[in-house]
């Protein structure tokens, strides 16, 4: 099996494999997958990067998770006292199943909404933190040359970043957890229309995952 970036990952029982990588851009693929799959973590589970998360999120933070799918990320955050959580996904199947799972576990404070990360239904400056884990990678599955991605890919990624930048509060933080290496991500993150600074950490044994921290309105001119 390959992940969203074309790198090999361990398969698991119940995998719903797409016919091609471009299928990851098809909402119907995700509806079908989530209808059969109860839980899956792209790029490791919360325990592997918890130490990094807690350096940038505190219990008073309002947090938006993009593309929650059937991940348990929000439950990990909630367990660490971060309770003002909103999770969104484009798949109505994922949203309904996530709602049911959280209610069954007593996490009634977490909001789960069906929404498009390219057109977020929130006012400007709504969140202290926006976090995505593997969600942006979906936009790159048919990007072509990673050094010179297709125009359609660039447009999608920039739309996503504009929405994130818009809904972040002043000095808010965007956290991106991905396989995407800095030389491929920096041209997007460092675009002149954004006011955030960019730094990153790595985690994982053997294969490194990237943990980007973008802080709004602290970028050096």
XYZ file of C-alpha atoms in Angstrom:
221
model
C 0.000 0.000 0.000
C 1.151 3.595 -0.627
C 0.242 6.679 1.350
C -1.054 9.971 -0.020
C 2.429 11.041 -1.051
C 3.262 7.798 -2.824
C 5.444 6.428 -0.013
C 5.006 2.856 1.230
C 3.078 2.385 4.457
C 2.008 -0.651 6.389
C -1.311 -2.068 5.246
C -3.901 -3.135 7.776
C -6.934 -5.318 7.808
C -9.910 -3.505 6.323
C -7.981 -1.195 3.998
C -10.201 0.316 1.307
C -7.675 0.909 -1.462
C -8.414 3.337 -4.295
C -8.003 2.279 -7.913
C -5.529 5.159 -8.351
C -4.034 7.937 -6.231
C -6.298 10.509 -7.882
C -9.285 8.737 -6.307
C -8.301 10.414 -3.026
C -9.730 13.613 -4.525
C -13.139 11.984 -5.068
C -15.559 12.559 -2.154
C -17.338 9.307 -3.026
C -14.159 7.352 -2.319
C -14.062 8.727 1.218
C -17.770 8.121 1.835
C -17.297 4.508 0.793
C -14.140 4.095 2.814
C -15.574 5.618 5.989
C -18.714 3.500 5.696
C -16.519 0.378 6.047
C -13.661 1.627 8.206
C -13.967 2.530 11.879
C -10.567 4.044 12.567
C -7.337 4.813 10.741
C -4.449 7.169 11.470
C -2.471 8.806 8.687
C 1.078 9.655 9.789
C 1.062 8.023 13.222
C -1.308 8.507 16.140
C -1.432 11.278 18.720
C 1.041 9.641 21.100
C 3.871 10.032 18.571
C 3.646 13.832 18.326
C 1.869 14.730 21.578
C 5.037 16.362 22.939
C 5.101 18.692 19.927
C 1.382 19.491 20.033
C 1.425 20.476 23.686
C 4.179 23.017 23.038
C 1.762 24.985 20.856
C -1.758 24.280 22.178
C -2.992 24.966 25.676
C -6.305 24.139 27.392
C -7.702 27.609 26.638
C -7.109 27.288 22.865
C -9.988 27.117 20.418
C -8.955 24.445 17.899
C -10.171 23.568 14.416
C -9.219 20.165 12.983
C -9.426 19.891 9.195
C -10.353 16.567 7.592
C -10.956 14.661 10.818
C -12.076 11.488 9.006
C -12.121 8.685 11.580
C -8.940 9.768 13.368
C -8.726 9.838 17.159
C -6.704 13.060 17.199
C -9.498 15.121 18.749
C -9.907 12.539 21.510
C -6.220 12.773 22.328
C -6.443 16.555 22.513
C -9.577 16.373 24.653
C -7.832 13.981 27.025
C -5.131 16.608 27.519
C -7.695 19.205 28.549
C -8.179 20.915 25.180
C -11.965 20.929 25.020
C -12.902 23.802 22.678
C -12.631 21.613 19.596
C -14.314 21.799 16.195
C -13.732 18.996 13.695
C -14.741 19.179 10.043
C -14.784 16.764 7.150
C -16.166 16.864 3.633
C -17.668 13.382 4.008
C -21.128 13.270 5.611
C -20.473 9.600 6.419
C -17.329 10.473 8.381
C -19.082 13.317 10.178
C -22.046 11.220 11.283
C -19.875 8.328 12.449
C -17.539 10.685 14.304
C -20.480 12.323 16.068
C -21.803 8.941 17.174
C -18.393 7.761 18.360
C -17.717 10.901 20.391
C -21.162 10.859 22.006
C -20.731 7.197 22.926
C -17.463 8.084 24.688
C -18.928 11.096 26.480
C -17.129 13.775 24.444
C -20.227 15.918 24.033
C -18.361 19.237 23.870
C -16.588 18.482 20.580
C -18.332 19.956 17.526
C -18.249 17.908 14.324
C -19.412 19.572 11.116
C -19.628 18.735 7.429
C -17.578 21.433 5.709
C -15.105 22.071 2.905
C -11.632 23.228 3.953
C -11.410 25.228 0.721
C -14.433 27.295 1.793
C -14.574 27.299 5.577
C -17.932 28.367 7.086
C -16.363 30.355 9.931
C -15.842 34.054 10.548
C -12.448 35.688 10.300
C -10.332 35.165 13.399
C -12.397 32.315 14.837
C -9.673 29.965 16.099
C -6.444 30.040 18.071
C -5.179 26.903 16.345
C -5.932 25.136 13.078
C -4.494 21.649 12.680
C -4.394 19.194 9.803
C -2.841 15.731 9.653
C -2.507 14.317 6.162
C -5.393 16.376 4.825
C -3.299 18.751 2.747
C -1.475 15.763 1.260
C -4.694 14.774 -0.505
C -4.414 17.931 -2.603
C -1.035 16.815 -3.928
C -1.944 13.319 -5.147
C -2.126 14.383 -8.812
C 0.341 17.275 -8.596
C 2.751 15.936 -11.223
C 6.322 17.168 -10.823
C 6.738 18.005 -7.108
C 9.212 20.762 -8.023
C 6.709 22.318 -10.421
C 3.197 21.182 -9.427
C 0.231 21.481 -11.726
C -1.668 24.781 -11.725
C -4.776 23.017 -10.397
C -2.793 21.688 -7.433
C -1.342 25.101 -6.640
C -4.801 26.669 -6.779
C -6.272 24.095 -4.385
C -3.443 24.349 -1.886
C -3.471 28.139 -1.924
C -7.247 28.153 -1.412
C -6.821 25.934 1.627
C -4.063 28.096 3.093
C -5.997 31.313 2.493
C -8.954 29.900 4.406
C -6.754 28.761 7.278
C -5.005 32.126 7.459
C -8.386 33.895 7.437
C -9.980 31.934 10.296
C -6.916 32.114 12.539
C -6.905 34.759 15.238
C -4.077 37.269 15.469
C -0.995 35.312 16.574
C -2.891 32.081 15.975
C -1.054 28.909 14.991
C -1.470 26.565 12.036
C -0.067 23.062 12.584
C 0.480 20.783 9.596
C 1.519 17.138 10.048
C 2.681 15.578 6.815
C 5.187 13.605 4.752
C 5.723 16.793 2.705
C 9.351 17.854 2.913
C 10.288 21.499 3.575
C 11.634 22.159 0.077
C 8.186 21.254 -1.299
C 6.075 22.975 1.376
C 7.974 26.227 1.911
C 7.039 27.780 -1.456
C 3.396 27.565 -0.367
C 3.791 28.442 3.305
C 6.135 31.368 2.576
C 3.934 33.010 -0.043
C 3.998 36.780 0.417
C 0.239 37.037 1.004
C 0.572 35.212 4.341
C 1.836 36.821 7.541
C 2.890 33.669 9.346
C 6.340 32.484 10.287
C 7.308 28.912 9.373
C 9.279 26.361 11.344
C 9.211 22.599 11.583
C 10.184 19.600 13.662
C 10.410 15.924 12.761
C 9.206 12.811 14.544
C 9.102 9.089 13.880
C 11.658 6.291 13.840
C 13.387 5.428 10.575
C 11.054 7.428 8.362
C 10.582 11.030 9.442
C 7.269 12.849 9.477
C 7.182 16.634 9.415
C 5.450 18.803 12.000
C 5.100 22.375 10.716
C 4.300 25.307 12.985
C 3.087 28.502 11.288
C 2.440 31.455 13.574
C 0.257 34.222 12.182
C 1.382 37.860 12.282
C 4.908 37.114 13.517
C 6.601 36.734 10.135
C 9.798 38.720 9.723
C 9.751 41.221 6.844
